mmCIF file of C-alpha atoms in Angstrom:
data_model
loop_
_atom_site.group_PDB
_atom_site.id
_atom_site.type_symbol
_atom_site.label_atom_id
_atom_site.label_comp_id
_atom_site.label_asym_id
_atom_site.label_seq_id
_atom_site.Cartn_x
_atom_site.Cartn_y
_atom_site.Cartn_z
ATOM 1 C CA MET A 1119 4.911 -20.311 -36.562
ATOM 2 C CA ARG A 1120 6.793 -23.307 -35.223
ATOM 3 C CA LEU A 1121 7.353 -24.191 -31.575
ATOM 4 C CA ALA A 1122 10.811 -22.568 -31.533
ATOM 5 C CA GLU A 1123 9.406 -19.196 -32.607
ATOM 6 C CA LEU A 1124 6.502 -19.525 -30.145
ATOM 7 C CA SER A 1125 9.107 -20.096 -27.443
ATOM 8 C CA ALA A 1126 11.203 -17.099 -28.482
ATOM 9 C CA ARG A 1127 8.222 -14.764 -28.683
ATOM 10 C CA SER A 1128 6.549 -15.902 -25.434
ATOM 11 C CA GLY A 1129 9.757 -16.088 -23.392
ATOM 12 C CA LEU A 1130 8.811 -19.621 -22.285
ATOM 13 C CA SER A 1131 10.986 -22.700 -22.899
ATOM 14 C CA THR A 1132 9.769 -25.293 -25.415
ATOM 15 C CA ALA A 1133 9.575 -27.794 -22.520
ATOM 16 C CA THR A 1134 7.221 -25.476 -20.619
ATOM 17 C CA ILE A 1135 5.066 -24.902 -23.694
ATOM 18 C CA LYS A 1136 4.800 -28.662 -24.289
ATOM 19 C CA TYR A 1137 3.804 -29.083 -20.657
ATOM 20 C CA TYR A 1138 1.040 -26.456 -21.007
ATOM 21 C CA LEU A 1139 -0.158 -28.137 -24.222
ATOM 22 C CA ARG A 1140 -0.379 -31.527 -22.484
ATOM 23 C CA ALA A 1141 -2.159 -29.915 -19.508
ATOM 24 C CA GLY A 1142 -4.753 -28.446 -21.883
ATOM 25 C CA LEU A 1143 -3.979 -24.847 -20.905
ATOM 26 C CA VAL A 1144 -3.164 -24.013 -24.521
ATOM 27 C CA PRO A 1145 -5.093 -25.462 -27.494
ATOM 28 C CA PRO A 1146 -3.108 -27.765 -29.802
ATOM 29 C CA GLY A 1147 -1.522 -26.374 -32.950
ATOM 30 C CA GLU A 1148 -2.424 -27.446 -36.460
ATOM 31 C CA THR A 1149 -0.576 -30.668 -37.216
ATOM 32 C CA GLU A 1150 1.833 -30.352 -40.146
ATOM 33 C CA GLY A 1151 3.325 -33.789 -40.745
ATOM 34 C CA ALA A 1152 4.330 -36.257 -38.081
ATOM 35 C CA THR A 1153 6.816 -34.204 -36.080
ATOM 36 C CA TRP A 1154 5.644 -30.624 -35.943
ATOM 37 C CA ALA A 1155 2.633 -28.371 -35.593
ATOM 38 C CA ARG A 1156 1.864 -24.830 -36.656
ATOM 39 C CA TYR A 1157 0.873 -22.165 -34.098
ATOM 40 C CA ASP A 1158 -0.596 -18.696 -34.541
ATOM 41 C CA GLU A 1159 -1.086 -15.443 -32.649
ATOM 42 C CA SER A 1160 -3.909 -16.944 -30.553
ATOM 43 C CA HIS A 1161 -1.444 -19.489 -29.128
ATOM 44 C CA LEU A 1162 1.041 -16.757 -28.335
ATOM 45 C CA ARG A 1163 -1.638 -14.681 -26.607
ATOM 46 C CA ARG A 1164 -2.813 -17.654 -24.555
ATOM 47 C CA LEU A 1165 0.761 -18.407 -23.465
ATOM 48 C CA ARG A 1166 1.188 -14.798 -22.357
ATOM 49 C CA LEU A 1167 -2.053 -15.059 -20.382
ATOM 50 C CA VAL A 1168 -0.942 -18.288 -18.684
ATOM 51 C CA ARG A 1169 2.454 -16.773 -17.936
ATOM 52 C CA ALA A 1170 0.921 -13.638 -16.395
ATOM 53 C CA LEU A 1171 -1.495 -15.698 -14.293
ATOM 54 C CA THR A 1172 1.211 -18.029 -12.976
ATOM 55 C CA GLU A 1173 4.278 -15.829 -12.652
ATOM 56 C CA VAL A 1174 2.770 -12.502 -11.756
ATOM 57 C CA ALA A 1175 -0.543 -13.344 -10.149
ATOM 58 C CA GLY A 1176 0.834 -16.503 -8.539
ATOM 59 C CA LEU A 1177 -2.125 -18.719 -9.463
ATOM 60 C CA ALA A 1178 -1.772 -22.507 -9.309
ATOM 61 C CA LEU A 1179 -2.170 -24.390 -12.598
ATOM 62 C CA ASP A 1180 -5.620 -25.636 -11.536
ATOM 63 C CA GLU A 1181 -6.739 -22.045 -11.041
ATOM 64 C CA VAL A 1182 -5.286 -21.045 -14.405
ATOM 65 C CA ARG A 1183 -7.163 -23.942 -15.987
ATOM 66 C CA ALA A 1184 -10.415 -22.654 -14.457
ATOM 67 C CA VAL A 1185 -9.855 -19.143 -15.875
ATOM 68 C CA VAL A 1186 -9.007 -20.536 -19.316
ATOM 69 C CA ALA A 1187 -11.977 -22.919 -19.287
ATOM 70 C CA ALA A 1188 -14.325 -20.061 -18.355
ATOM 71 C CA LEU A 1189 -12.979 -17.985 -21.247
ATOM 72 C CA ASP A 1190 -13.316 -20.855 -23.728
ATOM 73 C CA ALA A 1191 -16.846 -21.726 -22.575
ATOM 74 C CA SER A 1192 -18.267 -18.218 -22.608
ATOM 75 C CA VAL A 1193 -20.645 -17.433 -25.426
ATOM 76 C CA SER A 1194 -20.954 -13.662 -25.224
ATOM 77 C CA GLU A 1195 -18.744 -10.685 -24.568
ATOM 78 C CA HIS A 1196 -20.272 -9.797 -21.252
ATOM 79 C CA GLU A 1197 -20.364 -13.410 -20.178
ATOM 80 C CA ALA A 1198 -16.671 -13.770 -20.992
ATOM 81 C CA ARG A 1199 -15.768 -10.680 -18.999
ATOM 82 C CA GLY A 1200 -17.988 -11.507 -16.035
ATOM 83 C CA ILE A 1201 -17.372 -15.239 -15.728
ATOM 84 C CA ALA A 1202 -13.637 -15.069 -16.395
ATOM 85 C CA GLN A 1203 -13.326 -13.272 -13.060
ATOM 86 C CA TRP A 1204 -15.053 -15.974 -11.074
ATOM 87 C CA PRO A 1205 -12.194 -18.447 -10.715
ATOM 88 C CA LEU A 1206 -10.141 -15.630 -9.169
ATOM 89 C CA SER A 1207 -12.515 -15.671 -6.234
ATOM 90 C CA THR A 1208 -10.891 -16.835 -3.005
ATOM 91 C CA PRO A 1209 -12.296 -20.277 -2.162
ATOM 92 C CA VAL A 1210 -14.331 -20.343 1.027
ATOM 93 C CA ALA A 1211 -14.178 -23.444 3.205
ATOM 94 C CA GLU A 1212 -17.050 -22.835 5.609
ATOM 95 C CA ASN A 1213 -20.509 -21.589 4.760
ATOM 96 C CA PRO A 1214 -20.813 -17.901 5.628
ATOM 97 C CA SER A 1215 -23.308 -16.954 8.336
ATOM 98 C CA ASP A 1216 -26.812 -15.853 7.373
ATOM 99 C CA ASP A 1217 -26.129 -12.426 8.903
ATOM 100 C CA SER A 1218 -23.158 -11.827 6.631
ATOM 101 C CA ARG A 1219 -24.952 -13.097 3.540
ATOM 102 C CA GLU A 1220 -27.820 -10.732 4.275
ATOM 103 C CA GLN A 1221 -25.422 -7.838 4.846
ATOM 104 C CA VAL A 1222 -23.836 -8.508 1.420
ATOM 105 C CA ASP A 1223 -27.221 -8.796 -0.323
ATOM 106 C CA ALA A 1224 -28.384 -5.551 1.300
ATOM 107 C CA LEU A 1225 -25.167 -3.800 0.244
ATOM 108 C CA LEU A 1226 -25.564 -4.864 -3.377
ATOM 109 C CA ALA A 1227 -29.257 -3.914 -3.413
ATOM 110 C CA ARG A 1228 -28.527 -0.496 -1.873
ATOM 111 C CA HIS A 1229 -26.161 0.321 -4.730
ATOM 112 C CA ASP A 1230 -28.185 -1.321 -7.476
ATOM 113 C CA TRP A 1231 -25.397 -3.781 -8.230
ATOM 114 C CA HIS A 1232 -26.725 -6.672 -10.302
ATOM 115 C CA LEU A 1233 -24.482 -9.691 -9.911
ATOM 116 C CA GLU A 1234 -25.176 -13.081 -11.471
ATOM 117 C CA ALA A 1235 -26.902 -15.360 -8.948
ATOM 118 C CA GLN A 1236 -24.016 -17.869 -9.139
ATOM 119 C CA SER A 1237 -21.248 -15.285 -8.764
ATOM 120 C CA PRO A 1238 -18.843 -16.710 -6.131
ATOM 121 C CA HIS A 1239 -17.742 -13.244 -5.011
ATOM 122 C CA ARG A 1240 -20.881 -12.903 -2.872
ATOM 123 C CA ARG A 1241 -19.864 -15.904 -0.800
ATOM 124 C CA THR A 1242 -16.232 -14.756 -0.583
ATOM 125 C CA LEU A 1243 -17.292 -11.353 0.702
ATOM 126 C CA ALA A 1244 -19.731 -12.828 3.259
ATOM 127 C CA ALA A 1245 -16.959 -15.097 4.577
ATOM 128 C CA ALA A 1246 -14.604 -12.100 4.884
ATOM 129 C CA LEU A 1247 -17.272 -10.291 6.942
ATOM 130 C CA ASP A 1248 -17.527 -13.311 9.262
ATOM 131 C CA THR A 1249 -13.761 -13.248 9.835
ATOM 132 C CA LEU A 1250 -13.839 -9.516 10.599
ATOM 133 C CA GLU A 1251 -16.664 -10.050 13.092
ATOM 134 C CA GLN A 1252 -14.777 -12.860 14.839
ATOM 135 C CA LEU A 1253 -11.614 -10.751 15.120
ATOM 136 C CA ASP A 1254 -13.456 -7.793 16.625
ATOM 137 C CA PHE A 1255 -13.254 -5.643 13.455
ATOM 138 C CA PRO A 1256 -16.933 -5.753 12.430
ATOM 139 C CA ALA A 1257 -17.723 -4.046 9.120
ATOM 140 C CA THR A 1258 -20.474 -1.443 9.401
ATOM 141 C CA ASP A 1259 -22.725 -0.645 6.455
ATOM 142 C CA GLU A 1260 -21.140 2.804 6.311
ATOM 143 C CA VAL A 1261 -17.666 1.297 5.852
ATOM 144 C CA LEU A 1262 -18.887 -1.194 3.252
ATOM 145 C CA ASP A 1263 -20.596 1.622 1.337
ATOM 146 C CA ALA A 1264 -17.304 3.533 1.217
ATOM 147 C CA TYR A 1265 -15.394 0.445 0.058
ATOM 148 C CA LEU A 1266 -17.974 -0.333 -2.598
ATOM 149 C CA ARG A 1267 -17.878 3.201 -3.980
ATOM 150 C CA ALA A 1268 -14.067 3.040 -4.105
ATOM 151 C CA ALA A 1269 -14.205 -0.278 -5.973
ATOM 152 C CA GLU A 1270 -16.755 1.127 -8.405
ATOM 153 C CA SER A 1271 -14.662 4.194 -9.180
ATOM 154 C CA VAL A 1272 -11.653 1.978 -9.924
ATOM 155 C CA ALA A 1273 -13.727 -0.335 -12.147
ATOM 156 C CA ALA A 1274 -14.968 2.738 -14.016
ATOM 157 C CA VAL A 1275 -11.432 3.294 -15.334
ATOM 158 C CA ASP A 1276 -10.499 -0.417 -15.630
ATOM 159 C CA VAL A 1277 -13.402 -1.685 -17.707
ATOM 160 C CA PRO A 1278 -13.529 0.910 -20.540
ATOM 161 C CA ARG A 1279 -9.848 0.277 -21.237
ATOM 162 C CA VAL A 1280 -10.437 -3.409 -22.018
ATOM 163 C CA VAL A 1281 -13.798 -2.920 -23.709
ATOM 164 C CA ALA A 1282 -11.844 -1.016 -26.388
ATOM 165 C CA GLU A 1283 -10.415 -4.389 -27.501
ATOM 166 C CA ALA A 1284 -12.158 -5.606 -30.665
ATOM 167 C CA ASP A 1285 -11.933 -9.319 -29.806
ATOM 168 C CA PRO A 1286 -14.210 -10.167 -26.829
ATOM 169 C CA ILE A 1287 -11.941 -12.974 -25.641
ATOM 170 C CA VAL A 1288 -8.928 -10.658 -25.727
ATOM 171 C CA ALA A 1289 -11.003 -8.127 -23.757
ATOM 172 C CA ALA A 1290 -11.880 -10.760 -21.159
ATOM 173 C CA GLU A 1291 -8.251 -11.875 -20.916
ATOM 174 C CA ARG A 1292 -7.092 -8.317 -20.395
ATOM 175 C CA LEU A 1293 -9.738 -7.740 -17.733
ATOM 176 C CA VAL A 1294 -8.668 -10.836 -15.787
ATOM 177 C CA VAL A 1295 -4.967 -10.081 -16.041
ATOM 178 C CA GLY A 1296 -5.549 -6.386 -15.325
ATOM 179 C CA THR A 1297 -7.648 -7.273 -12.269
ATOM 180 C CA LEU A 1298 -4.751 -9.247 -10.833
ATOM 181 C CA LEU A 1299 -1.907 -6.999 -11.948
ATOM 182 C CA TYR A 1300 -3.457 -3.782 -10.668
ATOM 183 C CA GLU A 1301 -4.358 -5.221 -7.268
ATOM 184 C CA PRO A 1302 -0.909 -4.415 -5.768
ATOM 185 C CA VAL A 1303 -1.259 -0.842 -7.051
ATOM 186 C CA LEU A 1304 -4.508 -0.407 -5.132
ATOM 187 C CA THR A 1305 -3.327 -2.118 -1.936
ATOM 188 C CA THR A 1306 -0.055 -0.153 -1.901
ATOM 189 C CA LEU A 1307 -1.880 3.143 -2.444
ATOM 190 C CA ARG A 1308 -4.244 2.236 0.410
ATOM 191 C CA ARG A 1309 -1.266 1.689 2.732
ATOM 192 C CA MET A 1310 0.198 5.007 1.621
ATOM 193 C CA ALA A 1311 -3.194 6.622 2.212
ATOM 194 C CA HIS A 1312 -3.271 5.282 5.778
ATOM 195 C CA GLU A 1313 0.099 6.901 6.410
ATOM 196 C CA VAL A 1314 -0.935 10.177 4.752
ATOM 197 C CA VAL A 1315 -4.417 10.438 6.302
ATOM 198 C CA SER A 1316 -3.280 9.506 9.816
ATOM 199 C CA GLY A 1317 -0.561 12.175 9.541
ATOM 200 C CA ARG A 1318 -3.210 14.808 8.865
ATOM 201 C CA GLY A 1319 -5.215 13.827 11.963
ATOM 202 C CA MET B 1357 -2.705 -13.539 35.047
ATOM 203 C CA ARG B 1358 -0.735 -16.745 34.705
ATOM 204 C CA LEU B 1359 0.309 -18.459 31.484
ATOM 205 C CA ALA B 1360 -2.681 -20.847 31.605
ATOM 206 C CA GLU B 1361 -5.160 -17.952 31.658
ATOM 207 C CA LEU B 1362 -3.238 -16.122 28.939
ATOM 208 C CA SER B 1363 -3.536 -19.267 26.852
ATOM 209 C CA ALA B 1364 -7.256 -19.647 27.483
ATOM 210 C CA ARG B 1365 -8.008 -16.000 26.695
ATOM 211 C CA SER B 1366 -5.807 -15.772 23.579
ATOM 212 C CA GLY B 1367 -6.793 -19.155 22.154
ATOM 213 C CA LEU B 1368 -3.101 -20.040 21.742
ATOM 214 C CA SER B 1369 -1.451 -23.075 23.347
ATOM 215 C CA THR B 1370 1.050 -22.472 26.158
ATOM 216 C CA ALA B 1371 3.746 -24.007 23.931
ATOM 217 C CA THR B 1372 3.014 -21.425 21.210
ATOM 218 C CA ILE B 1373 3.050 -18.567 23.723
ATOM 219 C CA LYS B 1374 6.409 -19.735 25.103
ATOM 220 C CA TYR B 1375 7.731 -19.882 21.557
ATOM 221 C CA TYR B 1376 6.594 -16.286 20.884
ATOM 222 C CA LEU B 1377 8.172 -15.179 24.187
ATOM 223 C CA ARG B 1378 11.516 -16.770 23.241
ATOM 224 C CA ALA B 1379 11.276 -15.238 19.752
ATOM 225 C CA GLY B 1380 10.823 -11.796 21.317
ATOM 226 C CA LEU B 1381 7.436 -11.232 19.685
ATOM 227 C CA VAL B 1382 5.835 -10.759 23.098
ATOM 228 C CA PRO B 1383 7.564 -8.963 26.002
ATOM 229 C CA PRO B 1384 8.414 -11.127 29.032
ATOM 230 C CA GLY B 1385 6.021 -11.229 31.987
ATOM 231 C CA GLU B 1386 6.895 -10.056 35.461
ATOM 232 C CA THR B 1387 8.823 -12.834 37.200
ATOM 233 C CA GLU B 1388 7.050 -14.153 40.291
ATOM 234 C CA GLY B 1389 9.359 -16.715 41.856
ATOM 235 C CA ALA B 1390 11.468 -19.258 39.984
ATOM 236 C CA THR B 1391 8.808 -21.038 37.979
ATOM 237 C CA TRP B 1392 6.154 -18.585 36.888
ATOM 238 C CA ALA B 1393 5.556 -15.084 35.600
ATOM 239 C CA ARG B 1394 2.635 -12.694 35.719
ATOM 240 C CA TYR B 1395 1.087 -11.331 32.507
ATOM 241 C CA ASP B 1396 -1.383 -8.502 31.929
ATOM 242 C CA GLU B 1397 -3.774 -7.153 29.298
ATOM 243 C CA SER B 1398 -0.899 -5.780 27.203
ATOM 244 C CA HIS B 1399 0.440 -9.326 26.756
ATOM 245 C CA LEU B 1400 -2.977 -10.571 25.753
ATOM 246 C CA ARG B 1401 -3.361 -7.767 23.224
ATOM 247 C CA ARG B 1402 0.052 -8.449 21.754
ATOM 248 C CA LEU B 1403 -0.736 -12.151 21.384
ATOM 249 C CA ARG B 1404 -3.961 -11.305 19.578
ATOM 250 C CA LEU B 1405 -2.004 -9.014 17.255
ATOM 251 C CA VAL B 1406 0.579 -11.717 16.511
ATOM 252 C CA ARG B 1407 -2.187 -14.235 15.942
ATOM 253 C CA ALA B 1408 -4.059 -11.963 13.527
ATOM 254 C CA LEU B 1409 -0.861 -11.172 11.615
ATOM 255 C CA THR B 1410 0.168 -14.818 11.272
ATOM 256 C CA GLU B 1411 -3.116 -16.689 10.923
ATOM 257 C CA VAL B 1412 -5.253 -14.181 9.085
ATOM 258 C CA ALA B 1413 -2.788 -11.989 7.237
ATOM 259 C CA GLY B 1414 -0.414 -14.900 6.615
ATOM 260 C CA LEU B 1415 2.762 -12.992 7.563
ATOM 261 C CA ALA B 1416 5.955 -14.911 8.319
ATOM 262 C CA LEU B 1417 7.351 -14.580 11.853
ATOM 263 C CA ASP B 1418 10.150 -12.304 10.588
ATOM 264 C CA GLU B 1419 7.556 -9.941 9.146
ATOM 265 C CA VAL B 1420 5.547 -10.025 12.366
ATOM 266 C CA ARG B 1421 8.737 -9.204 14.264
ATOM 267 C CA ALA B 1422 9.270 -6.165 12.031
ATOM 268 C CA VAL B 1423 5.736 -4.879 12.690
ATOM 269 C CA VAL B 1424 6.093 -5.412 16.438
ATOM 270 C CA ALA B 1425 9.550 -3.789 16.501
ATOM 271 C CA ALA B 1426 8.209 -0.753 14.617
ATOM 272 C CA LEU B 1427 5.385 -0.417 17.147
ATOM 273 C CA ASP B 1428 7.729 -0.740 20.127
ATOM 274 C CA ALA B 1429 10.256 1.741 18.702
ATOM 275 C CA SER B 1430 7.789 4.461 17.726
ATOM 276 C CA VAL B 1431 7.806 7.541 19.917
ATOM 277 C CA SER B 1432 4.643 9.348 18.828
ATOM 278 C CA GLU B 1433 1.099 8.488 17.856
ATOM 279 C CA HIS B 1434 1.463 9.414 14.221
ATOM 280 C CA GLU B 1435 4.831 7.751 14.013
ATOM 281 C CA ALA B 1436 3.362 4.539 15.424
ATOM 282 C CA ARG B 1437 0.496 4.579 12.938
ATOM 283 C CA GLY B 1438 2.644 5.479 9.946
ATOM 284 C CA ILE B 1439 5.704 3.309 10.587
ATOM 285 C CA ALA B 1440 3.785 0.256 11.733
ATOM 286 C CA GLN B 1441 2.519 -0.036 8.155
ATOM 287 C CA TRP B 1442 5.957 -0.102 6.606
ATOM 288 C CA PRO B 1443 6.897 -3.725 7.232
ATOM 289 C CA LEU B 1444 3.692 -4.712 5.414
ATOM 290 C CA SER B 1445 5.200 -3.305 2.239
ATOM 291 C CA THR B 1446 5.938 -5.969 -0.360
ATOM 292 C CA PRO B 1447 9.723 -6.379 -0.571
ATOM 293 C CA VAL B 1448 11.162 -5.347 -3.926
ATOM 294 C CA ALA B 1449 14.141 -7.259 -5.288
ATOM 295 C CA GLU B 1450 15.234 -5.037 -8.162
ATOM 296 C CA ASN B 1451 15.601 -1.300 -8.113
ATOM 297 C CA PRO B 1452 12.623 0.326 -9.829
ATOM 298 C CA SER B 1453 13.306 2.290 -13.012
ATOM 299 C CA ASP B 1454 13.820 6.062 -12.834
ATOM 300 C CA ASP B 1455 10.717 6.532 -14.996
ATOM 301 C CA SER B 1456 8.492 4.683 -12.531
ATOM 302 C CA ARG B 1457 10.000 6.441 -9.525
ATOM 303 C CA GLU B 1458 9.327 9.786 -11.168
ATOM 304 C CA GLN B 1459 5.777 8.756 -12.032
ATOM 305 C CA VAL B 1460 5.160 7.877 -8.364
ATOM 306 C CA ASP B 1461 6.697 11.126 -7.112
ATOM 307 C CA ALA B 1462 4.622 13.140 -9.574
ATOM 308 C CA LEU B 1463 1.460 11.281 -8.513
ATOM 309 C CA LEU B 1464 2.061 12.021 -4.834
ATOM 310 C CA ALA B 1465 2.901 15.670 -5.541
ATOM 311 C CA ARG B 1466 -0.206 16.101 -7.712
ATOM 312 C CA HIS B 1467 -2.424 15.015 -4.805
ATOM 313 C CA ASP B 1468 -0.452 16.739 -2.072
ATOM 314 C CA TRP B 1469 0.343 13.439 -0.387
ATOM 315 C CA HIS B 1470 3.202 13.871 2.075
ATOM 316 C CA LEU B 1471 4.885 10.555 2.705
ATOM 317 C CA GLU B 1472 7.967 10.095 4.897
ATOM 318 C CA ALA B 1473 11.118 10.087 2.734
ATOM 319 C CA GLN B 1474 11.979 6.546 3.891
ATOM 320 C CA SER B 1475 8.485 5.098 3.338
ATOM 321 C CA PRO B 1476 9.015 1.793 1.487
ATOM 322 C CA HIS B 1477 5.630 2.013 -0.238
ATOM 323 C CA ARG B 1478 7.056 4.423 -2.821
ATOM 324 C CA ARG B 1479 9.520 1.796 -3.980
ATOM 325 C CA THR B 1480 6.883 -0.974 -3.938
ATOM 326 C CA LEU B 1481 4.561 1.100 -6.101
ATOM 327 C CA ALA B 1482 7.324 2.030 -8.570
ATOM 328 C CA ALA B 1483 8.258 -1.654 -8.925
ATOM 329 C CA ALA B 1484 4.601 -2.540 -9.580
ATOM 330 C CA LEU B 1485 4.502 0.085 -12.354
ATOM 331 C CA ASP B 1486 7.615 -1.479 -13.923
ATOM 332 C CA THR B 1487 5.927 -4.900 -13.957
ATOM 333 C CA LEU B 1488 2.796 -3.449 -15.559
ATOM 334 C CA GLU B 1489 4.901 -1.773 -18.252
ATOM 335 C CA GLN B 1490 6.767 -5.005 -19.012
ATOM 336 C CA LEU B 1491 3.509 -6.948 -19.322
ATOM 337 C CA ASP B 1492 1.960 -4.441 -21.699
ATOM 338 C CA PHE B 1493 -0.465 -2.994 -19.119
ATOM 339 C CA PRO B 1494 1.164 0.434 -18.638
ATOM 340 C CA ALA B 1495 -0.459 2.602 -15.938
ATOM 341 C CA THR B 1496 -1.460 6.030 -17.201
ATOM 342 C CA ASP B 1497 -1.547 9.030 -14.871
ATOM 343 C CA GLU B 1498 -5.327 9.106 -15.306
ATOM 344 C CA VAL B 1499 -5.647 5.528 -14.023
ATOM 345 C CA LEU B 1500 -3.274 6.163 -11.118
ATOM 346 C CA ASP B 1501 -5.240 9.275 -10.167
ATOM 347 C CA ALA B 1502 -8.447 7.210 -10.017
ATOM 348 C CA TYR B 1503 -6.761 4.502 -7.917
ATOM 349 C CA LEU B 1504 -5.275 7.064 -5.543
ATOM 350 C CA ARG B 1505 -8.625 8.776 -5.014
ATOM 351 C CA ALA B 1506 -10.255 5.387 -4.313
ATOM 352 C CA ALA B 1507 -7.519 4.554 -1.769
ATOM 353 C CA GLU B 1508 -7.946 7.938 -0.121
ATOM 354 C CA SER B 1509 -11.702 7.553 0.223
ATOM 355 C CA VAL B 1510 -11.224 4.160 1.879
ATOM 356 C CA ALA B 1511 -8.563 5.521 4.252
ATOM 357 C CA ALA B 1512 -10.957 8.315 5.173
ATOM 358 C CA VAL B 1513 -13.251 5.738 6.813
ATOM 359 C CA ASP B 1514 -10.445 3.441 8.082
ATOM 360 C CA VAL B 1515 -8.312 5.949 9.963
ATOM 361 C CA PRO B 1516 -10.924 7.797 12.079
ATOM 362 C CA ARG B 1517 -12.146 4.451 13.420
ATOM 363 C CA VAL B 1518 -8.762 3.596 14.929
ATOM 364 C CA VAL B 1519 -7.885 7.158 15.969
ATOM 365 C CA ALA B 1520 -10.811 6.862 18.385
ATOM 366 C CA GLU B 1521 -8.660 4.445 20.436
ATOM 367 C CA ALA B 1522 -7.258 6.182 23.526
ATOM 368 C CA ASP B 1523 -3.972 4.250 23.572
ATOM 369 C CA PRO B 1524 -1.760 5.209 20.576
ATOM 370 C CA ILE B 1525 -0.157 1.776 20.397
ATOM 371 C CA VAL B 1526 -3.581 0.110 20.377
ATOM 372 C CA ALA B 1527 -4.581 2.533 17.601
ATOM 373 C CA ALA B 1528 -1.483 1.602 15.587
ATOM 374 C CA GLU B 1529 -2.117 -2.104 16.107
ATOM 375 C CA ARG B 1530 -5.703 -1.753 14.969
ATOM 376 C CA LEU B 1531 -4.645 0.191 11.890
ATOM 377 C CA VAL B 1532 -2.125 -2.494 10.889
ATOM 378 C CA VAL B 1533 -4.507 -5.375 11.480
ATOM 379 C CA GLY B 1534 -7.396 -3.494 9.869
ATOM 380 C CA THR B 1535 -5.234 -2.712 6.836
ATOM 381 C CA LEU B 1536 -4.624 -6.403 6.299
ATOM 382 C CA LEU B 1537 -8.048 -7.715 7.273
ATOM 383 C CA TYR B 1538 -9.997 -5.300 5.080
ATOM 384 C CA GLU B 1539 -7.847 -5.888 1.996
ATOM 385 C CA PRO B 1540 -9.917 -8.923 0.876
ATOM 386 C CA VAL B 1541 -13.085 -6.826 1.238
ATOM 387 C CA LEU B 1542 -11.707 -4.236 -1.166
ATOM 388 C CA THR B 1543 -10.287 -6.722 -3.685
ATOM 389 C CA THR B 1544 -13.498 -8.777 -3.705
ATOM 390 C CA LEU B 1545 -15.642 -5.676 -4.199
ATOM 391 C CA ARG B 1546 -13.359 -4.620 -7.074
ATOM 392 C CA ARG B 1547 -13.894 -8.001 -8.771
ATOM 393 C CA MET B 1548 -17.641 -7.648 -8.251
ATOM 394 C CA ALA B 1549 -17.430 -4.119 -9.673
ATOM 395 C CA HIS B 1550 -15.707 -5.438 -12.805
ATOM 396 C CA GLU B 1551 -18.574 -7.857 -13.317
ATOM 397 C CA VAL B 1552 -21.215 -5.206 -12.625
ATOM 398 C CA VAL B 1553 -19.634 -2.386 -14.646
ATOM 399 C CA SER B 1554 -18.833 -4.569 -17.659
ATOM 400 C CA GLY B 1555 -22.443 -5.779 -17.644
ATOM 401 C CA ARG B 1556 -23.653 -2.172 -17.942
ATOM 402 C CA GLY B 1557 -21.395 -1.513 -20.956
#
């Protein structure tokens, strides 16, 4: 398809698409003569991914680039799904304390959770525990266990839905977008649950 | 205590405290002569709440004012805990579709969740379902059931911890701050869970 059709089907202006092409967020089309290029469904899908990450998830273009680069660089299905999540991790300015790192490692070990050694989520979680400690809301192991089990039960319905996708890169894209898009559902239900559970008390 | 001590104990500058006093986020102290006022522990606690809401949770001052006003206006323990959460609800620009509203109502009824009729979370959740539908990630009842159960299991450890507070307003404050502060713990664990669960598949 030509740029005009790509624009119509993605809902993005041709100017925006050209900008994403120049920024390397979308791979170039196949050149057809001097003035135009041909695009296919993979371009459309990538544009939808970029649009969801920017407009809905509110990521900056640098963060989108990191997600896209992780997808493009991954060599296996599982790697694509695992690594594609990493750039979503909240950046941590200061090094987390040893206590918090150990608490995170112990939590993961207790539940037999095998995370890649380089996974940035470990550091993000340890930093969050430091903040809670400083603000007089320390996280006990019992609370973390409950949170982990809740996260696992949610992932148990999230992951099989994307694994059904035949194309591993599509599966990874859907997992990343789904991770971000379903976050407000979980946080809103938690706020409802606080209202409901404290009413029962 | 005087303003200088309030500043030292809250970690906020006297200029910031005066600004919060003028903005009505903190109740005035007891006037002691023409040039100074006396403050007590309730002022210190309120300043810590405002600080947590702005610095950690990233709320705008208008949103902080709404939380504080809900706390001040509440007449019962449960009301304080329930209503104080409401201003945290993500504002929704467009009216959610009837389909999404009905899906939310059916979800709550299925799990016997009694929410106040005016609770804004219902609307926030319905709007989130509309977005998911538009982006080709429709939420099935099965998925929503799993998310709701996860939220409930987390609330079951969150709420008893604050209910232990003797002062109902302190309990409400801790629930609001805890709601916000523990959100990154849950979202990070969910991202970890996606990595872990998709690795098992």
